[in-house]
Short mmCIF file of C-alpha atoms and ligand atoms in Angstrom, two decimals:
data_model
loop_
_atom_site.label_atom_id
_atom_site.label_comp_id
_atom_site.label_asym_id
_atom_site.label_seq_id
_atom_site.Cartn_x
_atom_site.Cartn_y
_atom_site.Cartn_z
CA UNK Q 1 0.00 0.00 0.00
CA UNK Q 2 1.28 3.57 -0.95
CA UNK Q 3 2.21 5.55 2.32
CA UNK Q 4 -0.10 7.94 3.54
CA UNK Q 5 0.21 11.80 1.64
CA UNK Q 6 -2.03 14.10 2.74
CA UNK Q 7 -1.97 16.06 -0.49
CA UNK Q 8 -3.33 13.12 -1.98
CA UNK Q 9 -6.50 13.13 0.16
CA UNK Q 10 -7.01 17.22 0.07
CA UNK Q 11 -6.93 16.44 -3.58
CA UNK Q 12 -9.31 13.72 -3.74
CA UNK Q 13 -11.78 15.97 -1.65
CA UNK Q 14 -11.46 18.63 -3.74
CA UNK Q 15 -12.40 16.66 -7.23
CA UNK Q 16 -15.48 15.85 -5.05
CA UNK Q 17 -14.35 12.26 -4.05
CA UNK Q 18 -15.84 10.45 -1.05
CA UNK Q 19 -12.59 9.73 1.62
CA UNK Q 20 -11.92 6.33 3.04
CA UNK Q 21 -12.54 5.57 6.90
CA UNK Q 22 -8.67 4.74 6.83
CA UNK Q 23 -7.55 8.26 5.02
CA UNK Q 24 -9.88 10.32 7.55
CA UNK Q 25 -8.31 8.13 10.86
CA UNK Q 26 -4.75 9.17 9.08
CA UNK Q 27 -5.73 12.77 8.39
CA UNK Q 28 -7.11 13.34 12.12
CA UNK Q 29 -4.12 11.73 13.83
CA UNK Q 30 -1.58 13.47 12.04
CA UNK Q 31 -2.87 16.73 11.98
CA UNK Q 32 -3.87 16.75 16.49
CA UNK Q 33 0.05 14.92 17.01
CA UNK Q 34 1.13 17.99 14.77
CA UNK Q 35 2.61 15.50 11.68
CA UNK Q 36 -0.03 17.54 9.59
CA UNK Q 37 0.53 21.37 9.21
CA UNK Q 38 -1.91 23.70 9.84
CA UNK Q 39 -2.16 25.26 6.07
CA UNK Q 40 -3.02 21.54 4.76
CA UNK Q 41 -5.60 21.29 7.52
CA UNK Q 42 -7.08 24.39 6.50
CA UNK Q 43 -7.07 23.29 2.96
CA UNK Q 44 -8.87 20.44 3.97
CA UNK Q 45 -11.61 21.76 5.70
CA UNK Q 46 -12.41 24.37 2.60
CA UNK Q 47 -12.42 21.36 0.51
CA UNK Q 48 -14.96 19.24 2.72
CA UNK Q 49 -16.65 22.64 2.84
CA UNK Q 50 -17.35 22.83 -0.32
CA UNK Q 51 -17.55 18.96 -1.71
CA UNK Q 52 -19.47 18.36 1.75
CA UNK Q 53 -18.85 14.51 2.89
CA UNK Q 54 -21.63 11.40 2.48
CA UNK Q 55 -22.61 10.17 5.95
CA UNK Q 56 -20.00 7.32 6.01
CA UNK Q 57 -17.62 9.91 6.06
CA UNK Q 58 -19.05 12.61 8.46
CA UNK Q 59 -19.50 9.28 10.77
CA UNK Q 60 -15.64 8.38 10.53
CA UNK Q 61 -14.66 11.94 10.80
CA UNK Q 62 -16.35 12.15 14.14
CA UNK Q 63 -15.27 8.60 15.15
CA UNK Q 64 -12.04 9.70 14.37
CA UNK Q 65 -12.40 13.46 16.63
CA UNK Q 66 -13.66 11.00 19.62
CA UNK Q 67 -11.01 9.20 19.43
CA UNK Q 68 -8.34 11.64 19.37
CA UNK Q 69 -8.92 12.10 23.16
CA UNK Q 70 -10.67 10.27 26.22
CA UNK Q 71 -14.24 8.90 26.07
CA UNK Q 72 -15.98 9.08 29.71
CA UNK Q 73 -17.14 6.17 31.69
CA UNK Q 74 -19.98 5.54 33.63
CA UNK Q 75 -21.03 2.76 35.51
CA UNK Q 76 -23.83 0.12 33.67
CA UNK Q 77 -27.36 0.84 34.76
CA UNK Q 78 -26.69 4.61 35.32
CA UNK Q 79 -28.90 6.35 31.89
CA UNK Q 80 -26.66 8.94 30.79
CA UNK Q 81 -28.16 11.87 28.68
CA UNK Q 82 -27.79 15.31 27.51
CA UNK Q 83 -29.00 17.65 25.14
CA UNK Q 84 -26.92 20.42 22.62
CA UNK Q 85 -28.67 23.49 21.32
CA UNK Q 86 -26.59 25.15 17.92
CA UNK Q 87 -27.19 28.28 19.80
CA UNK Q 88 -29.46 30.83 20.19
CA UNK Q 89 -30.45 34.32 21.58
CA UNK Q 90 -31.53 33.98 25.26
CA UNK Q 91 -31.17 30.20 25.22
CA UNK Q 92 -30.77 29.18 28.77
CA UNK Q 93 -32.74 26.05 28.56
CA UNK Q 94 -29.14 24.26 29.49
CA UNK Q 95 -29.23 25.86 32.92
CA UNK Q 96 -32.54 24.59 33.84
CA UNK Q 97 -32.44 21.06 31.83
CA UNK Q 98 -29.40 19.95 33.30
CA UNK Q 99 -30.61 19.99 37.11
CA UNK Q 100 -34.29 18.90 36.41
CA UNK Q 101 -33.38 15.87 34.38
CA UNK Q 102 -30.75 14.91 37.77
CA UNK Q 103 -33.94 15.22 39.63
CA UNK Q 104 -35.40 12.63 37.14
CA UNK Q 105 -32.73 10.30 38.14
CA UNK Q 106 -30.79 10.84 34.86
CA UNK Q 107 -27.09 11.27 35.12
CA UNK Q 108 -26.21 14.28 32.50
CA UNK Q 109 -22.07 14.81 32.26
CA UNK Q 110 -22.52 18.52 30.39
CA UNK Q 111 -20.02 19.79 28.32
CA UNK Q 112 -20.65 23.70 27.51
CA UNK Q 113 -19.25 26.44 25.17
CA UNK Q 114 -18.62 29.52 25.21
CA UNK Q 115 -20.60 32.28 23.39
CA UNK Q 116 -20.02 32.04 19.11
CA UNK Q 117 -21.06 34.96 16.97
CA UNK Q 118 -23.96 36.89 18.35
CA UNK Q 119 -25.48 33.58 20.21
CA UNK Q 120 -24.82 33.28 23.87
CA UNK Q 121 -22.66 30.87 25.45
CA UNK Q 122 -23.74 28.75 28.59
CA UNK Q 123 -20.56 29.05 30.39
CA UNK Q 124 -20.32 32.50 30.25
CA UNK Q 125 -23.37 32.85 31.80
CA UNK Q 126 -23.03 30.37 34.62
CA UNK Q 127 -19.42 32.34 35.39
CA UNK Q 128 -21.74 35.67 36.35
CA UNK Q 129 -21.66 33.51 39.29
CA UNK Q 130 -19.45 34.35 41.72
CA UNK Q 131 -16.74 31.37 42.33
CA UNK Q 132 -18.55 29.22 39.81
CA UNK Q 133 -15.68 27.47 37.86
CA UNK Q 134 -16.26 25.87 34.50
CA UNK Q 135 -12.85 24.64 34.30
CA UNK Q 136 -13.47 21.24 35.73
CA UNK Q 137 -10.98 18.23 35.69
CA UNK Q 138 -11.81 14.99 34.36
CA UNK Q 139 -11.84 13.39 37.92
CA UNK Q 140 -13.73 16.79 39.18
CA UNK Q 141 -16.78 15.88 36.45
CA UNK Q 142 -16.55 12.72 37.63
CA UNK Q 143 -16.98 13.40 41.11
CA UNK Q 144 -19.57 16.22 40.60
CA UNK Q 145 -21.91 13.99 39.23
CA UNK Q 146 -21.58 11.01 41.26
CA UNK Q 147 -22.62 13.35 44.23
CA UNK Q 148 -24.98 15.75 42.31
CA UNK Q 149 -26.03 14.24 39.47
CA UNK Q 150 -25.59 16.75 37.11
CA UNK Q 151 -22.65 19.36 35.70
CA UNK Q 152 -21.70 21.85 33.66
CA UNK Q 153 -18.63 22.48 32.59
CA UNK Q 154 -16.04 23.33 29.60
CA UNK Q 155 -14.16 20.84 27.17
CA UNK Q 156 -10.84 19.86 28.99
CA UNK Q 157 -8.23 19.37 27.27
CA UNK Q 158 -8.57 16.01 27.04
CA UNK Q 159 -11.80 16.06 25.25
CA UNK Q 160 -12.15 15.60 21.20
CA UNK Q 161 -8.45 17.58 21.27
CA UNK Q 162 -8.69 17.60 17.70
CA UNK Q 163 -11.65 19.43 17.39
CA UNK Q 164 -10.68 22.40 19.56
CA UNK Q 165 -7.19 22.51 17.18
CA UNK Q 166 -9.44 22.28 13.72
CA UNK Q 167 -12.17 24.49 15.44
CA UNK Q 168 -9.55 26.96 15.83
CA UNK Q 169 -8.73 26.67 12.41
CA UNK Q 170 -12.28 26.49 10.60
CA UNK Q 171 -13.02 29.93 13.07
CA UNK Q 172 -10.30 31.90 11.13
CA UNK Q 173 -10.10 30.46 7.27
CA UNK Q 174 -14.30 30.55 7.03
CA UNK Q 175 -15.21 27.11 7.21
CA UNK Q 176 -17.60 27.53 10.13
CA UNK Q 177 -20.61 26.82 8.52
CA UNK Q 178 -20.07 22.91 6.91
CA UNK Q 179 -22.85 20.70 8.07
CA UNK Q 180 -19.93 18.00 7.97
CA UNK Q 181 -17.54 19.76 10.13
CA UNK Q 182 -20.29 21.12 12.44
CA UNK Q 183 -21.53 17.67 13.06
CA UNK Q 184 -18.30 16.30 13.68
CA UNK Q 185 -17.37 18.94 15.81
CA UNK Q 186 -20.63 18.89 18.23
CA UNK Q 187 -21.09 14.89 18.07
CA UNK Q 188 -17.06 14.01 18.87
CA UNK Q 189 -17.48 16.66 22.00
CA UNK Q 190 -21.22 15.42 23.14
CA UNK Q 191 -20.45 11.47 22.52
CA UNK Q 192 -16.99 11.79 24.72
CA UNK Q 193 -19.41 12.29 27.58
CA UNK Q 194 -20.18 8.21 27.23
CA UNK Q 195 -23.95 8.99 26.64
CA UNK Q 196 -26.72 6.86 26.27
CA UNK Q 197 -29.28 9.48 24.77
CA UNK Q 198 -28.76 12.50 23.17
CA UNK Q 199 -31.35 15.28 22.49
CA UNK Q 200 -30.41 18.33 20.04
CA UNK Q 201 -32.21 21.85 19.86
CA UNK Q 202 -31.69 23.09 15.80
CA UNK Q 203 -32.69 26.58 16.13
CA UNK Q 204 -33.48 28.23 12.83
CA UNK Q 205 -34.40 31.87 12.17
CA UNK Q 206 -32.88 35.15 12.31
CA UNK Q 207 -31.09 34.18 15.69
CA UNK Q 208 -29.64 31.17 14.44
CA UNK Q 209 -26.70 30.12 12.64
CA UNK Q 210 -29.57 28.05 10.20
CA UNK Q 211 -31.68 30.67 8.98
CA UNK Q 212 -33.87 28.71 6.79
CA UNK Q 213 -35.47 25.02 7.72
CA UNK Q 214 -34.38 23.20 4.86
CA UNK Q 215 -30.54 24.02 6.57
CA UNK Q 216 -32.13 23.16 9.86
CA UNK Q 217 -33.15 19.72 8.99
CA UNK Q 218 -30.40 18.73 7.01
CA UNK Q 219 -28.07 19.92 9.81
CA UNK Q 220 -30.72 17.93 12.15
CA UNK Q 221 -30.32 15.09 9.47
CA UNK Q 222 -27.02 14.67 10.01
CA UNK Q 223 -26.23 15.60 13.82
CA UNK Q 224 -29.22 12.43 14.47
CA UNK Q 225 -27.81 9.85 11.82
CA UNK Q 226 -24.05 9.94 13.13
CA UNK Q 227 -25.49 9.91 16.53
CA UNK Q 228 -27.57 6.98 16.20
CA UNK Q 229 -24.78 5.50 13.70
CA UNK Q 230 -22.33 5.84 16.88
CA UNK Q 231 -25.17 3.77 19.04
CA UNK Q 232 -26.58 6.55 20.91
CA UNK Q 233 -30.25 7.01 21.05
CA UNK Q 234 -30.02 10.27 19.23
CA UNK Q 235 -33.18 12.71 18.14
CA UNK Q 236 -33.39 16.88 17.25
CA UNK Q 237 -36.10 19.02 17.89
CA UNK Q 238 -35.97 22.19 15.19
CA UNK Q 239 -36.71 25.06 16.96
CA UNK Q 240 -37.85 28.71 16.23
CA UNK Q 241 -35.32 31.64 16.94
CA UNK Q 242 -36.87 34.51 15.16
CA UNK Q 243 -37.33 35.66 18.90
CA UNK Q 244 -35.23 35.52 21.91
CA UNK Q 245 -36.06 32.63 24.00
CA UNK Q 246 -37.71 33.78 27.25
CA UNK Q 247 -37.32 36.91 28.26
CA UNK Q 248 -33.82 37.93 29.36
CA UNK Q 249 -30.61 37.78 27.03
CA UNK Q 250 -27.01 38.47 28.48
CA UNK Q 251 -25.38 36.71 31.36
CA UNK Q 252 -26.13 37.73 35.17
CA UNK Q 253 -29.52 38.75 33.59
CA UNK Q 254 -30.15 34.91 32.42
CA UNK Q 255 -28.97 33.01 35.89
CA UNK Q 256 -31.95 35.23 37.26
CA UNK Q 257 -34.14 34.41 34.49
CA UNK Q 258 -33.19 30.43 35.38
CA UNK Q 259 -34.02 31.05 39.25
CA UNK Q 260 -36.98 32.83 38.43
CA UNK Q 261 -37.96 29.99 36.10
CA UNK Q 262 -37.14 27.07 38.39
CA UNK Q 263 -39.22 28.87 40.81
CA UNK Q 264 -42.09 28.60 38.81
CA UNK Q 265 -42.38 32.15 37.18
CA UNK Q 266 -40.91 30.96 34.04
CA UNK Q 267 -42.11 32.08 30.47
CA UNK Q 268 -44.34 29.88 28.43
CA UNK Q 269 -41.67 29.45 25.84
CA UNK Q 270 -38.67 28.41 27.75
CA UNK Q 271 -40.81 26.38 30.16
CA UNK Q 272 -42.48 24.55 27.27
CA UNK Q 273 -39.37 23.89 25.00
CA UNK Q 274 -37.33 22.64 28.33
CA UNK Q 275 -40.19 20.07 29.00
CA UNK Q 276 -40.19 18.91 25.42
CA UNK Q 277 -36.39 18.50 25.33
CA UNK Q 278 -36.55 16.70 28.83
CA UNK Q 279 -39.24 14.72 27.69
CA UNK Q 280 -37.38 13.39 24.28
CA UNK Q 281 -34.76 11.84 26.67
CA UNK Q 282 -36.50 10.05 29.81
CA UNK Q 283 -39.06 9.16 26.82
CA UNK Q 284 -35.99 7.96 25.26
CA UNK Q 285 -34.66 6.40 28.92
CA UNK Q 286 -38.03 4.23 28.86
CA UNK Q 287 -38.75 6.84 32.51
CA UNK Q 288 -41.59 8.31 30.44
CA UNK Q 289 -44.46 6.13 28.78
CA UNK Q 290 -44.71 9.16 26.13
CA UNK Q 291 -42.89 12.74 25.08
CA UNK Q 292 -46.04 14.32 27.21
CA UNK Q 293 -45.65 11.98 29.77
CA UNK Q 294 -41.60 13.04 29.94
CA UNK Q 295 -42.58 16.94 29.98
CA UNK Q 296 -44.97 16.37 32.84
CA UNK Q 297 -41.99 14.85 35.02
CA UNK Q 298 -40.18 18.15 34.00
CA UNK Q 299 -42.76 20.14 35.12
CA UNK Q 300 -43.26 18.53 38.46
CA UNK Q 301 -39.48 19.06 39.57
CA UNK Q 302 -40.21 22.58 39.09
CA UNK Q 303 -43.55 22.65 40.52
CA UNK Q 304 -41.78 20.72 44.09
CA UNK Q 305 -38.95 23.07 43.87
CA UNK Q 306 -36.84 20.35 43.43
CA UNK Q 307 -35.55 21.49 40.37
CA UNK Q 308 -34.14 24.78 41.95
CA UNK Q 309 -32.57 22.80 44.67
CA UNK Q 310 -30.37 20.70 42.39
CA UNK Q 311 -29.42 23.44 40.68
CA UNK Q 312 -28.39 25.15 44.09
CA UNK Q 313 -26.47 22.31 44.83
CA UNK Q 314 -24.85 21.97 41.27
CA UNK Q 315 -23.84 25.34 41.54
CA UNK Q 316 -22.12 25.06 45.25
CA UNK Q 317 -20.05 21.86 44.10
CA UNK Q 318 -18.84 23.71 41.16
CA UNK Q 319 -17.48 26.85 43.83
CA UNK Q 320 -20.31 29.18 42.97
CA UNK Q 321 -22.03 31.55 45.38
CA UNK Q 322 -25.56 31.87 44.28
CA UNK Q 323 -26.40 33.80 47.17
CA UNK Q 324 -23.63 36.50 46.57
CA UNK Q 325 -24.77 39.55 44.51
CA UNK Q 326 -25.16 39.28 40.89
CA UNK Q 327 -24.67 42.72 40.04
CA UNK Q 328 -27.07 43.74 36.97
CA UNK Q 329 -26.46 47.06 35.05
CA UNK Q 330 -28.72 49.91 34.83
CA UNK Q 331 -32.09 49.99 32.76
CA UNK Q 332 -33.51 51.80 29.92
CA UNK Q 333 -36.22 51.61 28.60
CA UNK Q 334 -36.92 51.30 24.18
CA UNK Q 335 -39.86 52.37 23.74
CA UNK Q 336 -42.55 51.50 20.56
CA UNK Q 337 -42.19 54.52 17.99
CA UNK Q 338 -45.64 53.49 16.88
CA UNK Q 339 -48.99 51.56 17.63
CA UNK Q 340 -49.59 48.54 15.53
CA UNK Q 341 -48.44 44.45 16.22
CA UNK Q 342 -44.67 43.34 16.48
CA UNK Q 343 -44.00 41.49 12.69
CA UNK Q 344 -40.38 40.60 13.61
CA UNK Q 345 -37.32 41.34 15.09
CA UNK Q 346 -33.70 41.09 14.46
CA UNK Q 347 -32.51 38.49 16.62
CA UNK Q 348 -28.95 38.55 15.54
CA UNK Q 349 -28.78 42.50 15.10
CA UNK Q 350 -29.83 42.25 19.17
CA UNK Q 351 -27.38 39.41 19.84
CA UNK Q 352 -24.65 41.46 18.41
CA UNK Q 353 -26.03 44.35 20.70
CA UNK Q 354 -25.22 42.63 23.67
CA UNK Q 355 -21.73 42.14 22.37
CA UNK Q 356 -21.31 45.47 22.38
CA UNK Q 357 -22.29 46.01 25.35
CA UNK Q 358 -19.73 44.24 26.52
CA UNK Q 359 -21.54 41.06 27.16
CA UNK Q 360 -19.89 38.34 24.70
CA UNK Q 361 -16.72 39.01 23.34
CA UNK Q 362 -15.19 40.64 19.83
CA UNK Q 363 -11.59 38.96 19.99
CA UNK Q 364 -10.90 35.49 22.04
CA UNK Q 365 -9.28 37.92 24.54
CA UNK Q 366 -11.98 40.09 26.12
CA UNK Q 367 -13.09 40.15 29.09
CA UNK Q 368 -16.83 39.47 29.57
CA UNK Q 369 -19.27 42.29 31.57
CA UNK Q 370 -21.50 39.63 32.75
CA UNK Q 371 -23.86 42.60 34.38
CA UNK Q 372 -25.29 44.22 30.96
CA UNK Q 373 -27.98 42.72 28.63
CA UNK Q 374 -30.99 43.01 26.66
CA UNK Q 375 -34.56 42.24 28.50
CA UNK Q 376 -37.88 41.55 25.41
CA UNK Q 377 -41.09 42.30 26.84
CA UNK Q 378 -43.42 41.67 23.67
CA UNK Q 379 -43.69 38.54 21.97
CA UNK Q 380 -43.91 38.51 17.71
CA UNK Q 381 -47.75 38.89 17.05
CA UNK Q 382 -48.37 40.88 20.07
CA UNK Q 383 -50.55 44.35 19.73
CA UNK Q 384 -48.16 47.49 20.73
CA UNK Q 385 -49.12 50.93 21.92
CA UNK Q 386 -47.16 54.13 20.50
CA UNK Q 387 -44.68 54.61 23.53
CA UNK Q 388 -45.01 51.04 25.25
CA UNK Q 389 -41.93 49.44 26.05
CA UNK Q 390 -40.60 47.26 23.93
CA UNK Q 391 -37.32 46.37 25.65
CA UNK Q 392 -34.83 47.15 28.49
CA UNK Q 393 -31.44 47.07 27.62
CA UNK Q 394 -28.78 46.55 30.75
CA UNK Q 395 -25.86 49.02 30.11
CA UNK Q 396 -23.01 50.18 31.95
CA UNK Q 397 -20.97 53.65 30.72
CA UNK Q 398 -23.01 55.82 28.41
CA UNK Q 399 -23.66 52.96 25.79
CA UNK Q 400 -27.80 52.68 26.74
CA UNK Q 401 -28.86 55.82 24.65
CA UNK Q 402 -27.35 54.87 21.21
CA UNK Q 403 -28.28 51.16 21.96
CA UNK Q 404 -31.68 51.64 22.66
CA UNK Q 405 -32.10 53.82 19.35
CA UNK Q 406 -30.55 50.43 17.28
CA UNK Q 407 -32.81 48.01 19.31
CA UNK Q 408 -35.95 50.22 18.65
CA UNK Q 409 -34.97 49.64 14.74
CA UNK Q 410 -34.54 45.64 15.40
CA UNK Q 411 -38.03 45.62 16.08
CA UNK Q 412 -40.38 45.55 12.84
CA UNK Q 413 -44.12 46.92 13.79
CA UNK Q 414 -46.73 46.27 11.26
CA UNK Q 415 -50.21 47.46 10.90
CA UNK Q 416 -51.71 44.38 9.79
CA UNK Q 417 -52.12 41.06 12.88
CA UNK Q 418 -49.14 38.77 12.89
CA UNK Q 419 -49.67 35.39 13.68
CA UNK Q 420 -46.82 34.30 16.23
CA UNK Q 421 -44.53 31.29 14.94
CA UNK Q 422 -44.20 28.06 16.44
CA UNK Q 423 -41.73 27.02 18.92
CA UNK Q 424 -41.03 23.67 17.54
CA UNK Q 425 -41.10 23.64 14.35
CA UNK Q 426 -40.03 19.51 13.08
CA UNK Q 427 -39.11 16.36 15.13
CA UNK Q 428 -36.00 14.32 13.32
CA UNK Q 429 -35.89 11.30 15.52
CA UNK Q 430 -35.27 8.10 12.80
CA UNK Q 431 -32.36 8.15 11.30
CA UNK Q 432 -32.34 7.96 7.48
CA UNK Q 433 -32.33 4.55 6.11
N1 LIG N 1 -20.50 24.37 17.81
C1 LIG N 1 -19.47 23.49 17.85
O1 LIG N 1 -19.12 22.94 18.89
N2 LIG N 1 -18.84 23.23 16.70
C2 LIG N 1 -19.21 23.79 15.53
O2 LIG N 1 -18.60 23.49 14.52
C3 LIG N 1 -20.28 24.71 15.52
C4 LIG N 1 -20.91 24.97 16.69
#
């Protein structure tokens, strides 16, 4: 057999050739034990970015990510789950899932990231905490769950290394956006957890990286075939984000929004979509008869306050304070500049607000303001007044006047009624046969 060349296999991507399991496991362990240089990864990618890959290959490419670091362990009989959203605006559903499904008895290992573009990252929230560390060992995960039953954490460095070297990569040469690469990327990360199920939130819409459905589901396609190809009971709900989920968007600002939630003063639409994702996996853990049956248990950890309590407790093993002052910037108000109903809003224009308000960051090296944000208080479809508020936007310095000018123009208000779009929009649980 002719030794391995790696300009032989960028080539054959690049006519538009499907790549052998054997020339992907070669390609992956040269380029994370540094054999392969970075400008031939890069060259790579493009080419699988624009040839795409066939499912065999997407499936070995993520095999291959797994395996270039540790796969967790868990004892048999203990049902390990999770669930990944692609990201959203105000998505804090991780925050509130995690320590419910515990409460269900489910063991859930979660692995977090950090904001991308102008969607919000889960670990930069749960850091507005005071002493709340997301830089967990291996052995700390471990223990964290076997006494809690849930965690949240970041990627160690031991996790799918080769992803967070080729994610580095694809960030800076514009190969982002490859359903391939994105599926590799998310599955190698979420399947090192050693899970048993696996439920995935596709948001689509103008807060999403998918902004039409077709994208959605095929990204859903894929994400729930190499799952399910990789033997993990794998399904994706597609979900709407041509609004912010809930009401609060930032950091500090979205830890309340969790407490208030977990408390029972949650909004329909986070409430509902975090029962339907906890219901897809103790549905999928045989703990639920149906999907509705799996919501219900949601529901009643939140009702008992048990829910809260676990996350109290998740918080305190991971260092964090949760009684210690959260300090939240000052308000202004954006007020409607007319009467008529709310058509649409910018989701990503508002994601990119926050941002710049210091809340998510513009190079890898900012520091995050975890006090500012962006509050919604109408819903797409709802009737506005002339002069009702629209939003409240959290800012520190003099940013809030210019900011609440933008956000006023993010918000689209028609004359004719709107009808409000559904949450969950498609259900891909079968993989393709
Ligand atoms: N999130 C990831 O972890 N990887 C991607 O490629 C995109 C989003």
């Amino acid at each position: 057999m002719m030794p391995f060349n790696p300009t032989q296999v960028i080539a054959k991507k690049r006519d538009g050739l499907a790549l052998t399991r054997d020339e992907i496991a070669s390609v992956v362990s040269g380029f994370t034990n540094g054999e392969i240089p970075d400008y031939q990864m890069s060259s790579l990618a493009m080419a699988i970015y624009l040839r795409g890959m066939n499912a065999d290959e997407t499936t070995a490419l993520t095999e291959q990510m797994l395996a270039s670091g540790v796969q967790m362990q868990w004892p048999a009989g203990v049902g390990c789950v999770d669930k990944h959203s692609t990201g959203g605006v105000g998505d804090k559903v991780s925050l509130l899932l995690a320590p419910l499904l515990a409460c269900c008895g489910l063991c859930v290992p979660m692995i977090s990231g950090r904001g991308l573009g102008p969607t919000g990252g889960t670990l930069d929230k749960l850091e507005s905490i005071p002493g709340f560390r997301t830089d967990l060992s291996l052995g700390e995960i471990r223990d964290v769950v076997d006494r809690v039953g849930c965690v949240i954490t970041g990627a160690s460095a031991e996790i799918a290394p080769a992803d967070r070297k080729l994610y580095a990569l694809r960030d800076v040469t514009a190969t982002v956006a490859s359903i391939p690469l994105i599926t590799a990327s998310i599955m190698s990360k979420k399947l090192a957890e050693g899970l048993d199920a696996l439920v995935l939130d596709v948001k689509v819409g103008s807060g999403a990286f998918m902004k039409s459905l077709d994208q959605a589901r095929e990204l859903a396609r894929s994400l729930v075939d190499t799952g399910c190809r990789m033997g993990v009971e794998t399904t994706a709900l597609i979900t709407d984000m041509s609004q912010p989920l809930g009401r609060m968007a930032g950091n500090a600002v979205e830890v309340d929004e969790t407490i208030a939630a977990l408390s029972g003063d949650g909004s329909g639409d986070l409430i509902d979509l975090t029962k339907s994702l906890g219901g897809e996996l103790l549905f999928a853990k045989r703990l639920a008869k149906s999907l509705e049956e799996g919501g219900e248990q949601i529901q009643q950890h939140i009702d008992s306050g048990d829910g809260l309590n676990k996350f109290r407790e998740m918080v305190a093993a991971q260092g964090g304070d949760l009684d210690a002052t959260r300090r939240i910037a000052p308000a202004m108000v954006v007020e409607s500049p007319q009467a008529g109903f709310v058509g649409s809003m910018d989701v990503e224009a508002i994601g990119y607000e926050i941002i710049q308000l210091g809340g998510g960051r513009r190079v890898v090296s900012d520091a995050i303001d975890h006090s500012v944000g962006i509050e919604t208080l109408v819903s797409i479809g709802d009737r506005v007044e002339r002069g009702q508020p629209l939003a409240n936007v959290f800012a520190n310095q003099n940013g809030g006047p210019a900011t609440c000018e933008r956000i006023m123009s993010y918000f689209q208000i028609v004359d004719e009624p709107v009808t409000r779009p559904p949450l969950i929009l498609d259900r891909i649980a079968e993989p393709s046969k």
